mmCIF file of C-alpha atoms in Angstrom:
data_model
loop_
_atom_site.group_PDB
_atom_site.id
_atom_site.type_symbol
_atom_site.label_atom_id
_atom_site.label_comp_id
_atom_site.label_asym_id
_atom_site.label_seq_id
_atom_site.Cartn_x
_atom_site.Cartn_y
_atom_site.Cartn_z
ATOM 1 C CA MET A 23 -8.072 71.347 31.044
ATOM 2 C CA ALA A 24 -7.404 71.822 34.766
ATOM 3 C CA THR A 25 -3.854 72.099 36.036
ATOM 4 C CA SER A 26 -3.989 68.712 37.781
ATOM 5 C CA GLU A 27 -5.172 67.079 34.524
ATOM 6 C CA LYS A 28 -2.362 68.788 32.603
ATOM 7 C CA ASN A 29 0.204 67.611 35.144
ATOM 8 C CA ALA A 30 -1.137 64.060 34.885
ATOM 9 C CA ALA A 31 -1.045 64.216 31.069
ATOM 10 C CA VAL A 32 2.550 65.526 31.101
ATOM 11 C CA ALA A 33 3.573 62.768 33.528
ATOM 12 C CA GLU A 34 1.935 60.118 31.328
ATOM 13 C CA ILE A 35 3.601 61.381 28.136
ATOM 14 C CA THR A 36 6.956 61.680 29.927
ATOM 15 C CA GLU A 37 6.688 58.070 31.108
ATOM 16 C CA LYS A 38 5.745 56.873 27.617
ATOM 17 C CA LEU A 39 8.738 58.709 26.110
ATOM 18 C CA ARG A 40 11.121 57.229 28.693
ATOM 19 C CA ALA A 41 9.739 53.708 28.259
ATOM 20 C CA SER A 42 9.890 53.830 24.446
ATOM 21 C CA ASN A 43 12.786 52.835 22.188
ATOM 22 C CA ALA A 44 11.491 55.324 19.653
ATOM 23 C CA ALA A 45 8.798 57.934 19.175
ATOM 24 C CA VAL A 46 7.541 59.087 15.778
ATOM 25 C CA VAL A 47 5.718 62.411 15.504
ATOM 26 C CA THR A 48 3.067 62.696 12.801
ATOM 27 C CA SER A 49 0.426 65.078 11.544
ATOM 28 C CA TYR A 50 -2.957 63.435 11.195
ATOM 29 C CA THR A 51 -5.140 66.270 9.833
ATOM 30 C CA GLY A 52 -7.732 64.902 7.430
ATOM 31 C CA LEU A 53 -7.793 61.337 8.748
ATOM 32 C CA THR A 54 -11.078 59.890 9.923
ATOM 33 C CA VAL A 55 -11.553 58.061 13.196
ATOM 34 C CA ALA A 56 -11.820 54.790 11.258
ATOM 35 C CA GLN A 57 -8.501 55.487 9.495
ATOM 36 C CA LEU A 58 -6.816 56.263 12.818
ATOM 37 C CA LYS A 59 -8.145 52.971 14.178
ATOM 38 C CA THR A 60 -6.703 51.151 11.152
ATOM 39 C CA LEU A 61 -3.368 52.928 11.671
ATOM 40 C CA ARG A 62 -3.234 51.879 15.309
ATOM 41 C CA ARG A 63 -3.790 48.257 14.289
ATOM 42 C CA SER A 64 -1.147 48.413 11.541
ATOM 43 C CA LEU A 65 1.533 49.517 14.021
ATOM 44 C CA GLY A 66 1.347 46.209 15.876
ATOM 45 C CA GLU A 67 1.398 45.393 19.559
ATOM 46 C CA ASN A 68 4.691 47.129 20.318
ATOM 47 C CA ALA A 69 3.597 50.641 19.369
ATOM 48 C CA GLN A 70 0.929 52.947 20.696
ATOM 49 C CA TYR A 71 -0.412 55.832 18.600
ATOM 50 C CA ARG A 72 -1.782 58.772 20.573
ATOM 51 C CA VAL A 73 -3.077 62.206 19.662
ATOM 52 C CA VAL A 74 -1.262 64.691 21.935
ATOM 53 C CA LYS A 75 -1.295 68.366 22.798
ATOM 54 C CA ASN A 76 1.843 70.137 21.563
ATOM 55 C CA THR A 77 2.502 72.249 24.667
ATOM 56 C CA LEU A 78 2.126 69.302 27.029
ATOM 57 C CA THR A 79 4.282 67.108 24.800
ATOM 58 C CA LYS A 80 7.028 69.777 24.679
ATOM 59 C CA ILE A 81 7.099 69.876 28.480
ATOM 60 C CA ALA A 82 7.118 66.066 28.694
ATOM 61 C CA ALA A 83 9.865 65.752 26.076
ATOM 62 C CA ASN A 84 12.048 68.252 27.948
ATOM 63 C CA GLU A 85 11.491 66.333 31.196
ATOM 64 C CA ALA A 86 12.442 63.095 29.416
ATOM 65 C CA GLY A 87 15.558 64.739 27.934
ATOM 66 C CA ILE A 88 14.324 64.439 24.349
ATOM 67 C CA GLN A 89 14.304 67.168 21.711
ATOM 68 C CA LEU A 90 11.000 67.202 19.784
ATOM 69 C CA ASP A 91 10.146 70.938 19.729
ATOM 70 C CA GLU A 92 10.667 71.430 15.973
ATOM 71 C CA HIS A 93 8.127 68.665 15.162
ATOM 72 C CA LEU A 94 5.389 69.838 17.531
ATOM 73 C CA LYS A 95 3.468 72.228 15.314
ATOM 74 C CA GLY A 96 -0.077 71.806 14.036
ATOM 75 C CA SER A 97 -2.147 68.702 14.725
ATOM 76 C CA THR A 98 0.154 66.152 16.293
ATOM 77 C CA ALA A 99 0.036 62.484 17.167
ATOM 78 C CA VAL A 100 2.908 60.385 18.456
ATOM 79 C CA ALA A 101 3.638 56.697 17.921
ATOM 80 C CA PHE A 102 5.369 55.454 21.084
ATOM 81 C CA VAL A 103 7.394 52.383 20.064
ATOM 82 C CA THR A 104 8.445 49.871 22.724
ATOM 83 C CA GLY A 105 9.389 47.055 20.324
ATOM 84 C CA ASP A 106 11.120 46.981 16.953
ATOM 85 C CA PRO A 107 11.303 50.568 15.625
ATOM 86 C CA VAL A 108 11.720 49.295 12.055
ATOM 87 C CA GLU A 109 8.353 47.513 12.195
ATOM 88 C CA ALA A 110 6.574 50.645 13.452
ATOM 89 C CA ALA A 111 8.319 52.859 10.876
ATOM 90 C CA LYS A 112 7.232 50.466 8.121
ATOM 91 C CA GLY A 113 3.658 50.522 9.416
ATOM 92 C CA LEU A 114 3.606 54.325 9.379
ATOM 93 C CA ARG A 115 5.250 54.538 5.939
ATOM 94 C CA ASP A 116 2.888 52.008 4.394
ATOM 95 C CA PHE A 117 -0.166 53.679 5.918
ATOM 96 C CA ALA A 118 1.037 57.095 4.699
ATOM 97 C CA LYS A 119 1.351 55.713 1.133
ATOM 98 C CA ASP A 120 -2.345 54.787 1.139
ATOM 99 C CA ASN A 121 -3.415 57.829 3.189
ATOM 100 C CA PRO A 122 -1.442 60.946 2.193
ATOM 101 C CA ALA A 123 -3.122 62.908 5.002
ATOM 102 C CA LEU A 124 -0.728 61.202 7.431
ATOM 103 C CA VAL A 125 2.554 63.125 7.403
ATOM 104 C CA ILE A 126 5.609 61.880 9.276
ATOM 105 C CA LYS A 127 7.266 64.926 10.849
ATOM 106 C CA GLY A 128 10.212 63.324 12.634
ATOM 107 C CA GLY A 129 10.974 61.556 15.861
ATOM 108 C CA VAL A 130 13.479 60.080 18.244
ATOM 109 C CA LEU A 131 15.330 56.742 18.286
ATOM 110 C CA ASP A 132 17.179 55.814 21.485
ATOM 111 C CA GLY A 133 17.396 59.487 22.469
ATOM 112 C CA LYS A 134 18.716 60.656 19.078
ATOM 113 C CA ALA A 135 16.546 63.027 17.049
ATOM 114 C CA LEU A 136 15.481 61.780 13.609
ATOM 115 C CA SER A 137 14.169 63.700 10.627
ATOM 116 C CA ALA A 138 11.251 62.451 8.528
ATOM 117 C CA ASP A 139 13.715 61.224 5.869
ATOM 118 C CA GLU A 140 15.698 59.264 8.464
ATOM 119 C CA ILE A 141 12.514 57.584 9.658
ATOM 120 C CA LYS A 142 11.709 56.624 6.061
ATOM 121 C CA LYS A 143 15.218 55.154 5.726
ATOM 122 C CA LEU A 144 14.627 53.249 8.963
ATOM 123 C CA ALA A 145 11.444 51.846 7.421
ATOM 124 C CA ASP A 146 13.463 50.596 4.430
ATOM 125 C CA LEU A 147 15.633 48.418 6.678
ATOM 126 C CA GLU A 148 14.845 44.763 7.009
ATOM 127 C CA SER A 149 13.443 43.595 10.320
ATOM 128 C CA ARG A 150 15.720 42.713 13.211
ATOM 129 C CA GLU A 151 14.992 38.986 12.818
ATOM 130 C CA VAL A 152 15.912 39.012 9.107
ATOM 131 C CA LEU A 153 19.159 40.887 9.788
ATOM 132 C CA LEU A 154 20.083 38.474 12.599
ATOM 133 C CA SER A 155 19.385 35.440 10.414
ATOM 134 C CA LYS A 156 21.552 36.900 7.635
ATOM 135 C CA LEU A 157 24.344 37.500 10.153
ATOM 136 C CA ALA A 158 24.027 33.932 11.466
ATOM 137 C CA GLY A 159 24.136 32.561 7.918
ATOM 138 C CA ALA A 160 27.231 34.603 7.100
ATOM 139 C CA MET A 161 28.955 33.457 10.281
ATOM 140 C CA LYS A 162 28.071 29.808 9.581
ATOM 141 C CA GLY A 163 29.458 30.155 6.060
ATOM 142 C CA LYS A 164 32.736 31.566 7.354
ATOM 143 C CA GLN A 165 33.005 28.733 9.893
ATOM 144 C CA SER A 166 32.487 26.180 7.134
ATOM 145 C CA GLN A 167 35.207 27.827 5.052
ATOM 146 C CA ALA A 168 37.593 27.800 8.019
ATOM 147 C CA ALA A 169 36.831 24.134 8.746
ATOM 148 C CA SER A 170 37.484 23.219 5.102
ATOM 149 C CA LEU A 171 40.771 25.112 5.165
ATOM 150 C CA PHE A 172 41.929 23.430 8.375
ATOM 151 C CA GLN A 173 40.918 20.044 7.001
ATOM 152 C CA ALA A 174 42.754 20.680 3.714
ATOM 153 C CA LEU A 175 46.117 21.294 5.376
ATOM 154 C CA PRO A 176 46.570 17.779 6.878
ATOM 155 C CA THR A 177 45.191 16.183 3.697
ATOM 156 C CA LYS A 178 47.708 18.085 1.593
ATOM 157 C CA LEU A 179 50.500 17.110 4.002
ATOM 158 C CA VAL A 180 49.570 13.408 3.755
ATOM 159 C CA ARG A 181 49.531 13.582 -0.056
ATOM 160 C CA THR A 182 52.927 15.298 -0.084
ATOM 161 C CA VAL A 183 54.429 12.676 2.261
ATOM 162 C CA ASP A 184 52.945 9.837 0.144
ATOM 163 C CA ALA A 185 54.356 11.403 -3.031
ATOM 164 C CA LEU A 186 57.741 11.763 -1.363
ATOM 165 C CA ARG A 187 57.707 8.094 -0.266
ATOM 166 C CA ALA A 188 56.716 6.984 -3.747
ATOM 167 C CA LYS A 189 59.520 9.037 -5.230
ATOM 168 C CA GLN A 190 62.054 7.592 -2.777
ATOM 169 C CA ALA A 191 60.821 4.069 -3.435
ATOM 170 C CA GLU A 192 61.155 4.728 -7.152
ATOM 171 C CA GLN A 193 64.693 6.024 -6.746
ATOM 172 C CA GLY A 194 65.612 3.149 -4.390
ATOM 173 C CA GLY A 195 64.238 0.545 -6.848
ATOM 174 C CA ALA A 196 66.084 2.161 -9.800
ATOM 175 C CA GLU A 197 69.530 1.700 -8.307
#
């Protein structure tokens, strides 16, 4: 590869790392071209899976301010994630279950280095939409409880006043 091609490749990888929310480094030795095509489809629209050269990726990662050196050994491919990192992590995990040749080495999420185990934990999370809907449901439930409580106070006060009046009327009628 000529120096100008290397510089262009480093610039492209650097830009992809900067534009991504997350990057997951994998080893793909033993996967066929058809399997790699299937993997790319399973990651969805918000992730791009690329086979990369380790030395160029190390340079690009350093330029982007990301620490990936420990994961860049052997055959390496990177999933650049611009959307929901949980969705991409699930896609990689599920593909790796069916194709043990795919090994998740580690990665980066919002500039923080992640181990392979942390990426698997990320894959176990529910999607962003599910978590937001659960939060909205919990907040709505708390609002309903607060409304019921605020409504109960005046009702209780009215009942107490009515009971007091009835008691006074009883005492006034008894004399």
